[in-house]
CSV table of C-alpha atoms in Angstrom, one decimal:
chain,number,residue,atom,x,y,z
Q,1,MET,CA,117.2,89.6,135.3
Q,2,ASP,CA,119.1,87.8,138.1
Q,3,PHE,CA,120.2,84.2,138.0
Q,4,THR,CA,121.9,82.0,140.5
Q,5,ASN,CA,125.2,80.3,139.5
Q,6,PRO,CA,124.3,76.5,139.2
Q,7,LEU,CA,127.5,75.8,141.2
Q,8,VAL,CA,125.8,77.1,144.3
Q,9,TYR,CA,123.6,74.0,144.2
Q,10,GLY,CA,126.3,71.8,142.7
Q,11,VAL,CA,128.9,71.9,145.4
Q,12,PRO,CA,126.8,69.9,148.0
Q,13,CYS,CA,126.1,67.4,145.2
Q,14,PHE,CA,129.8,67.1,144.4
Q,15,LEU,CA,130.6,66.2,148.0
Q,16,ALA,CA,127.7,63.7,148.2
Q,17,LEU,CA,128.8,62.0,144.9
Q,18,ILE,CA,132.4,61.8,146.0
Q,19,LEU,CA,131.3,60.1,149.2
Q,20,LEU,CA,129.1,57.7,147.2
Q,21,GLU,CA,131.8,56.8,144.7
Q,22,LEU,CA,134.4,56.4,147.5
Q,23,THR,CA,132.1,54.1,149.5
Q,24,TYR,CA,131.2,52.0,146.5
Q,25,SER,CA,134.8,51.7,145.3
Q,26,LYS,CA,136.0,50.6,148.8
Q,27,SER,CA,133.3,47.9,149.1
Q,28,HIS,CA,133.6,46.6,145.5
Q,29,ASP,CA,136.2,45.9,142.9
Q,30,LYS,CA,138.2,49.2,142.9
Q,31,LYS,CA,139.5,49.5,146.4
Q,32,ASN,CA,142.5,51.5,145.2
Q,33,LEU,CA,140.5,54.0,143.2
Q,34,TYR,CA,140.9,56.5,146.1
Q,35,GLU,CA,144.0,57.1,148.2
Q,36,TRP,CA,143.3,58.9,151.4
Q,37,LYS,CA,146.2,61.4,151.3
Q,38,ASP,CA,145.6,62.2,147.7
Q,39,LEU,CA,141.9,62.7,148.3
Q,40,GLY,CA,142.7,65.0,151.3
Q,41,ALA,CA,144.9,67.1,149.1
Q,42,SER,CA,142.2,67.3,146.3
Q,43,LEU,CA,139.5,68.3,148.8
Q,44,PHE,CA,141.7,70.9,150.4
Q,45,MET,CA,142.4,72.5,147.0
Q,46,GLY,CA,138.7,72.1,146.0
Q,47,VAL,CA,137.6,73.9,149.2
Q,48,GLY,CA,140.2,76.6,148.5
Q,49,SER,CA,138.8,77.1,145.0
Q,50,ALA,CA,135.3,77.2,146.4
Q,51,VAL,CA,136.3,80.0,148.8
Q,52,ILE,CA,138.5,81.9,146.3
Q,53,ALA,CA,136.2,81.6,143.3
Q,54,PRO,CA,133.4,83.8,144.7
Q,55,LEU,CA,135.9,86.4,145.8
Q,56,ILE,CA,137.8,86.6,142.5
Q,57,LYS,CA,135.9,85.0,139.7
Q,58,THR,CA,132.5,86.4,140.7
Q,59,ILE,CA,134.0,89.9,141.2
Q,60,SER,CA,135.8,89.7,137.9
Q,61,ALA,CA,132.6,88.5,136.2
Q,62,ILE,CA,130.7,91.3,137.7
Q,63,VAL,CA,133.3,93.9,136.9
Q,64,ILE,CA,134.9,92.7,133.7
Q,65,PHE,CA,131.8,91.2,132.0
Q,66,ASN,CA,129.6,94.1,132.9
Q,67,PHE,CA,132.2,96.6,131.9
Q,68,ILE,CA,132.6,94.9,128.5
Q,69,PHE,CA,128.9,94.5,128.1
Q,70,GLU,CA,128.3,98.2,128.8
Q,71,LEU,CA,131.2,99.3,126.5
Q,72,PHE,CA,130.1,97.2,123.5
Q,73,ASN,CA,126.4,97.4,124.1
Q,74,PRO,CA,125.5,101.1,124.9
Q,75,GLU,CA,121.9,102.0,125.5
Q,76,ILE,CA,120.5,103.9,122.6
Q,77,ASN,CA,117.0,105.4,122.9
Q,78,GLY,CA,116.4,103.0,125.8
Q,79,ILE,CA,117.5,99.9,123.8
Q,80,ARG,CA,120.8,98.0,124.3
Q,81,THR,CA,122.4,98.1,120.9
Q,82,ASN,CA,125.7,96.3,120.0
Q,83,VAL,CA,128.4,98.4,118.4
Q,84,LEU,CA,128.2,96.2,115.4
Q,85,GLY,CA,124.5,97.2,114.9
Q,86,TRP,CA,122.3,94.5,116.3
Q,87,GLU,CA,120.1,94.7,119.4
Q,88,SER,CA,121.8,93.1,122.4
Q,89,PHE,CA,120.5,89.6,123.1
Q,90,GLY,CA,117.7,88.8,125.5
Q,91,TYR,CA,116.8,85.6,127.3
Q,92,ALA,CA,115.0,83.7,124.6
Q,93,TRP,CA,115.6,79.9,124.7
Q,94,TYR,CA,117.6,79.9,121.4
Q,95,VAL,CA,119.9,82.7,122.8
Q,96,TRP,CA,120.6,80.4,125.8
Q,97,ILE,CA,121.5,77.5,123.5
Q,98,ALA,CA,123.7,79.8,121.4
Q,99,CYS,CA,125.5,81.1,124.5
Q,100,GLN,CA,126.0,77.6,125.9
Q,101,ILE,CA,127.5,76.4,122.6
Q,102,LEU,CA,129.8,79.5,122.3
Q,103,ASP,CA,130.7,79.0,126.0
Q,104,ASP,CA,131.8,75.4,125.1
Q,105,PHE,CA,133.8,76.7,122.1
Q,106,THR,CA,135.5,79.2,124.4
Q,107,TYR,CA,136.1,76.5,127.0
Q,108,TYR,CA,137.8,74.3,124.4
Q,109,TRP,CA,140.3,77.0,123.5
Q,110,PHE,CA,140.8,78.1,127.2
Q,111,HIS,CA,141.4,74.4,128.1
Q,112,ARG,CA,143.7,73.8,125.1
Q,113,GLN,CA,145.8,76.8,125.8
Q,114,ASN,CA,146.2,75.6,129.4
Q,115,HIS,CA,148.0,72.6,127.9
Q,116,MET,CA,149.9,74.6,125.2
Q,117,VAL,CA,151.3,77.6,127.2
Q,118,ARG,CA,153.6,76.6,130.0
Q,119,ALA,CA,152.7,79.6,132.2
Q,120,LEU,CA,149.1,78.5,132.0
Q,121,TRP,CA,150.0,74.9,132.4
Q,122,ALA,CA,151.7,75.8,135.7
Q,123,ALA,CA,148.2,76.6,137.0
Q,124,HIS,CA,146.3,73.8,135.3
Q,125,ILE,CA,148.8,71.0,136.0
Q,126,VAL,CA,147.3,70.9,139.5
Q,127,HIS,CA,144.2,69.3,138.1
Q,128,HIS,CA,146.2,66.6,136.4
Q,129,SER,CA,148.7,66.0,139.1
Q,130,SER,CA,147.0,63.0,140.7
Q,131,ASP,CA,147.7,59.5,139.6
Q,132,ASN,CA,144.1,58.7,140.4
Q,133,PHE,CA,141.0,59.4,138.3
Q,134,ASN,CA,137.9,59.8,140.4
Q,135,LEU,CA,135.3,62.4,141.4
Q,136,GLY,CA,137.7,63.6,144.1
Q,137,THR,CA,140.2,64.5,141.3
Q,138,ALA,CA,137.4,66.6,139.7
Q,139,VAL,CA,137.6,69.2,142.5
Q,140,ARG,CA,141.5,69.3,142.5
Q,141,ASN,CA,141.6,72.7,140.9
Q,142,GLY,CA,144.5,75.1,140.6
Q,143,TRP,CA,143.7,78.4,142.5
Q,144,PHE,CA,145.6,80.6,140.0
Q,145,THR,CA,143.5,79.5,137.0
Q,146,ILE,CA,140.7,81.7,138.4
Q,147,LEU,CA,142.8,84.8,137.8
Q,148,TYR,CA,142.8,84.6,134.0
Q,149,LYS,CA,139.9,82.3,133.0
Q,150,PRO,CA,137.3,85.1,132.8
Q,151,LEU,CA,139.5,86.9,130.3
Q,152,PHE,CA,138.9,84.1,127.7
Q,153,TYR,CA,135.1,84.7,128.0
Q,154,MET,CA,135.0,88.5,127.6
Q,155,TRP,CA,134.1,88.3,123.9
Q,156,LEU,CA,130.7,86.8,124.8
Q,157,PRO,CA,129.3,89.9,126.6
Q,158,ALA,CA,131.1,92.0,123.9
Q,159,LEU,CA,128.9,90.2,121.4
Q,160,GLY,CA,125.8,91.1,123.3
Q,161,PHE,CA,125.2,88.1,125.7
Q,162,ARG,CA,124.1,89.3,129.1
Q,163,PRO,CA,126.8,88.9,131.7
Q,164,GLU,CA,124.6,86.8,134.0
Q,165,MET,CA,123.8,84.5,131.2
Q,166,VAL,CA,127.5,83.9,130.6
Q,167,VAL,CA,128.1,83.2,134.3
Q,168,VAL,CA,125.2,80.6,134.3
Q,169,CYS,CA,126.6,78.9,131.2
Q,170,LEU,CA,130.0,78.7,132.9
Q,171,GLY,CA,128.4,77.0,135.9
Q,172,ILE,CA,126.6,74.5,133.7
Q,173,GLU,CA,129.9,73.7,131.9
Q,174,ALA,CA,131.6,73.2,135.4
Q,175,LEU,CA,128.8,70.8,136.4
Q,176,TRP,CA,129.3,68.7,133.3
Q,177,GLN,CA,133.0,68.6,133.8
Q,178,PHE,CA,132.7,67.4,137.3
Q,179,GLN,CA,130.7,64.3,136.6
Q,180,LEU,CA,133.1,63.2,133.8
Q,181,HIS,CA,135.7,62.1,136.3
Q,182,SER,CA,134.4,58.6,136.9
Q,183,VAL,CA,135.6,55.2,135.6
Q,184,TYR,CA,132.3,53.6,136.3
Q,185,ILE,CA,130.5,55.0,133.3
Q,186,PRO,CA,131.2,53.0,130.1
Q,187,LYS,CA,131.0,54.1,126.5
Q,188,MET,CA,127.5,55.4,125.8
Q,189,GLY,CA,126.9,54.5,122.2
Q,190,PHE,CA,125.3,57.3,120.0
Q,191,LEU,CA,126.0,59.9,122.7
Q,192,GLU,CA,129.7,59.4,122.1
Q,193,LYS,CA,129.3,61.0,118.7
Q,194,ILE,CA,128.1,64.3,120.2
Q,195,PHE,CA,129.2,64.7,123.8
Q,196,ASN,CA,132.5,64.7,125.7
Q,197,THR,CA,132.0,61.6,127.8
Q,198,HIS,CA,133.6,59.9,130.7
Q,199,THR,CA,135.8,57.6,128.6
Q,200,MET,CA,137.0,60.6,126.5
Q,201,HIS,CA,137.9,62.4,129.7
Q,202,GLN,CA,139.9,59.4,130.9
Q,203,VAL,CA,142.0,59.9,127.7
Q,204,HIS,CA,142.4,63.5,128.6
Q,205,HIS,CA,143.8,62.7,132.1
Q,206,ALA,CA,146.1,59.9,130.8
Q,207,LYS,CA,149.9,60.3,130.7
Q,208,ASN,CA,150.2,57.7,128.0
Q,209,VAL,CA,152.1,59.5,125.2
Q,210,GLU,CA,149.4,58.8,122.6
Q,211,TYR,CA,146.7,60.2,124.8
Q,212,MET,CA,148.4,63.4,125.9
Q,213,ASP,CA,146.8,66.8,125.0
Q,214,LYS,CA,143.7,65.2,123.7
Q,215,ASN,CA,139.9,65.8,124.3
Q,216,HIS,CA,139.9,69.4,125.6
Q,217,GLY,CA,136.1,69.9,125.0
Q,218,GLY,CA,133.6,70.9,127.7
Q,219,PHE,CA,130.4,69.0,127.1
Q,220,LEU,CA,130.7,68.7,123.3
Q,221,ASN,CA,133.4,66.8,121.4
Q,222,ILE,CA,132.8,68.6,118.0
Q,223,PHE,CA,135.6,71.1,118.6
Q,224,ASP,CA,138.2,68.4,119.3
Q,225,LYS,CA,137.1,66.7,116.1
Q,226,ILE,CA,137.3,69.9,114.1
Q,227,PHE,CA,140.7,71.0,115.4
Q,228,GLY,CA,142.3,67.6,115.5
Q,229,THR,CA,142.6,66.9,119.2
Q,230,TRP,CA,139.9,64.2,119.6
Q,231,LYS,CA,140.9,60.6,120.5
Q,232,GLU,CA,138.8,57.7,121.5
Q,233,LEU,CA,139.6,55.4,124.4
Q,234,ASP,CA,141.4,52.3,123.2
Q,235,ASP,CA,140.3,49.4,125.5
Q,236,SER,CA,143.5,47.5,124.7
Q,237,ILE,CA,145.7,50.2,126.2
Q,238,GLU,CA,146.2,50.3,129.9
Q,239,VAL,CA,145.5,53.9,131.0
Q,240,LYS,CA,148.1,55.5,133.3
Q,241,TYR,CA,146.8,58.7,134.9
Q,242,GLY,CA,148.7,61.8,136.0
Q,243,VAL,CA,151.6,63.8,134.5
Q,244,THR,CA,155.1,62.8,133.4
Q,245,HIS,CA,156.7,65.2,136.0
Q,246,ALA,CA,154.5,64.8,139.1
Q,247,PRO,CA,155.2,66.9,142.2
Q,248,ASP,CA,155.6,63.7,144.3
Q,249,SER,CA,154.0,65.4,147.3
Q,250,TYR,CA,150.6,65.5,149.0
Q,251,ASN,CA,151.4,69.0,150.3
Q,252,PRO,CA,148.8,71.3,148.7
Q,253,TRP,CA,151.1,74.3,148.4
Q,254,VAL,CA,153.8,72.1,146.7
Q,255,ILE,CA,151.1,70.8,144.3
Q,256,LEU,CA,149.9,74.3,143.6
Q,257,THR,CA,153.3,75.9,143.0
Q,258,HIS,CA,155.8,73.3,141.9
Q,259,GLU,CA,155.6,74.0,138.1
Q,260,TYR,CA,156.2,77.7,138.7
Q,261,LYS,CA,159.3,76.8,140.6
Q,262,ASP,CA,160.4,74.5,137.7
Q,263,ILE,CA,159.8,77.3,135.2
Q,264,TRP,CA,162.0,79.7,137.3
Q,265,ASN,CA,164.7,77.1,137.4
Q,266,ASP,CA,164.5,76.4,133.7
Q,267,THR,CA,164.8,80.1,132.8
Q,268,LYS,CA,168.2,80.2,134.5
Q,269,LYS,CA,169.5,77.5,132.2
Q,270,SER,CA,170.2,80.0,129.5
Q,271,LYS,CA,171.1,83.7,129.3
Q,272,ASN,CA,169.3,84.1,126.0
Q,273,TRP,CA,166.1,86.1,126.5
Q,274,TYR,CA,164.3,84.1,123.7
Q,275,HIS,CA,165.0,80.9,125.6
Q,276,LYS,CA,163.7,82.4,128.8
Q,277,PHE,CA,160.5,83.5,127.0
Q,278,MET,CA,160.0,80.0,125.6
Q,279,TYR,CA,160.6,78.3,128.9
Q,280,THR,CA,157.8,80.5,130.3
Q,281,PHE,CA,155.3,80.8,127.4
Q,282,GLY,CA,156.3,78.0,125.1
Q,283,PRO,CA,154.8,74.5,125.2
Q,284,PRO,CA,155.5,72.5,128.3
Q,285,GLY,CA,158.6,70.4,127.7
Q,286,TRP,CA,160.3,72.9,125.4
Q,287,SER,CA,164.0,73.2,126.0
Q,288,HIS,CA,166.8,75.1,124.2
Q,289,ASP,CA,169.1,72.1,124.2
Q,290,ASN,CA,166.5,69.3,123.5
Q,291,SER,CA,167.1,67.9,127.0
Q,292,THR,CA,163.3,67.6,127.4
Q,293,GLN,CA,160.6,67.1,124.9
Q,294,THR,CA,157.2,68.6,124.1
Q,295,VAL,CA,154.1,66.4,123.8
Q,296,LYS,CA,154.3,66.8,120.0
Q,297,GLN,CA,157.9,65.7,119.9
Q,298,MET,CA,157.1,62.7,122.1
Q,299,GLN,CA,154.2,61.7,119.9
Q,300,LEU,CA,156.2,62.1,116.7
Q,301,GLU,CA,158.9,59.9,118.2
Q,302,LEU,CA,156.3,57.3,119.2
Q,303,LYS,CA,154.8,57.3,115.7
Q,304,GLN,CA,158.3,56.9,114.1
Q,305,ASN,CA,159.1,54.0,116.4
Q,306,LYS,CA,155.9,52.2,115.4
Q,307,VAL,CA,156.8,52.4,111.7
């Protein structure tokens, strides 16, 4: 069965909603919500992602997901049977729900590792590099994330979920993530107990120390709550968006590559190969001489100072 990735229809809606929010903000109370140069950089990177994604992510989905599905779900007597013994999943409604929930579980760990492993953060920092939080920021995506994201999802077709089903669930997840990037949606009562909402995503994009590395979920917040990374927006705290070491440039290439350059420079600070490894694959902010701090170290220091 063939399905169309929801993002095919989502992209025109993204542009329309960005234009709507931009117009509304300039004519109402948030005239500084958008900065023209910042928006231009975000749109350039968003268009680049839209061009690169079909060439790389779709191909990798077709090649990798189908290869994994065929490998772990061979056809036996005309029936796709998983190597663990069950019949590979079909398209029943409950299978769709299960796939979407497992997709969200995968997204949580994919997203969290983007913040925990510096080599992955170098790609993901692009999305966080703006000091603005708006729908334009939502399309500010790193181009290199596309190279490794499908690898996190290989276990789903290995379990027996059809590759095209996984791709559709990925598209639904991306649609939800886009609309979270708005300051105009307040807390939503009961829905806050289940879903990852706009105010929770404001926390995720904040560079306030107490907010950093929180709320990695896709459309659910249960995994953040289970694994200790959930935090509610505190209305008494002024949110500051962006990253602690911003590229200070509107040049898309600088924004896309600056953290890789920083990693390279940091690896030259020590001749010890363990140090070089940690500068590349350790948590962002790790240093062999404590000249910089990780998020955990900063949050521990903040907590100690409050005692």
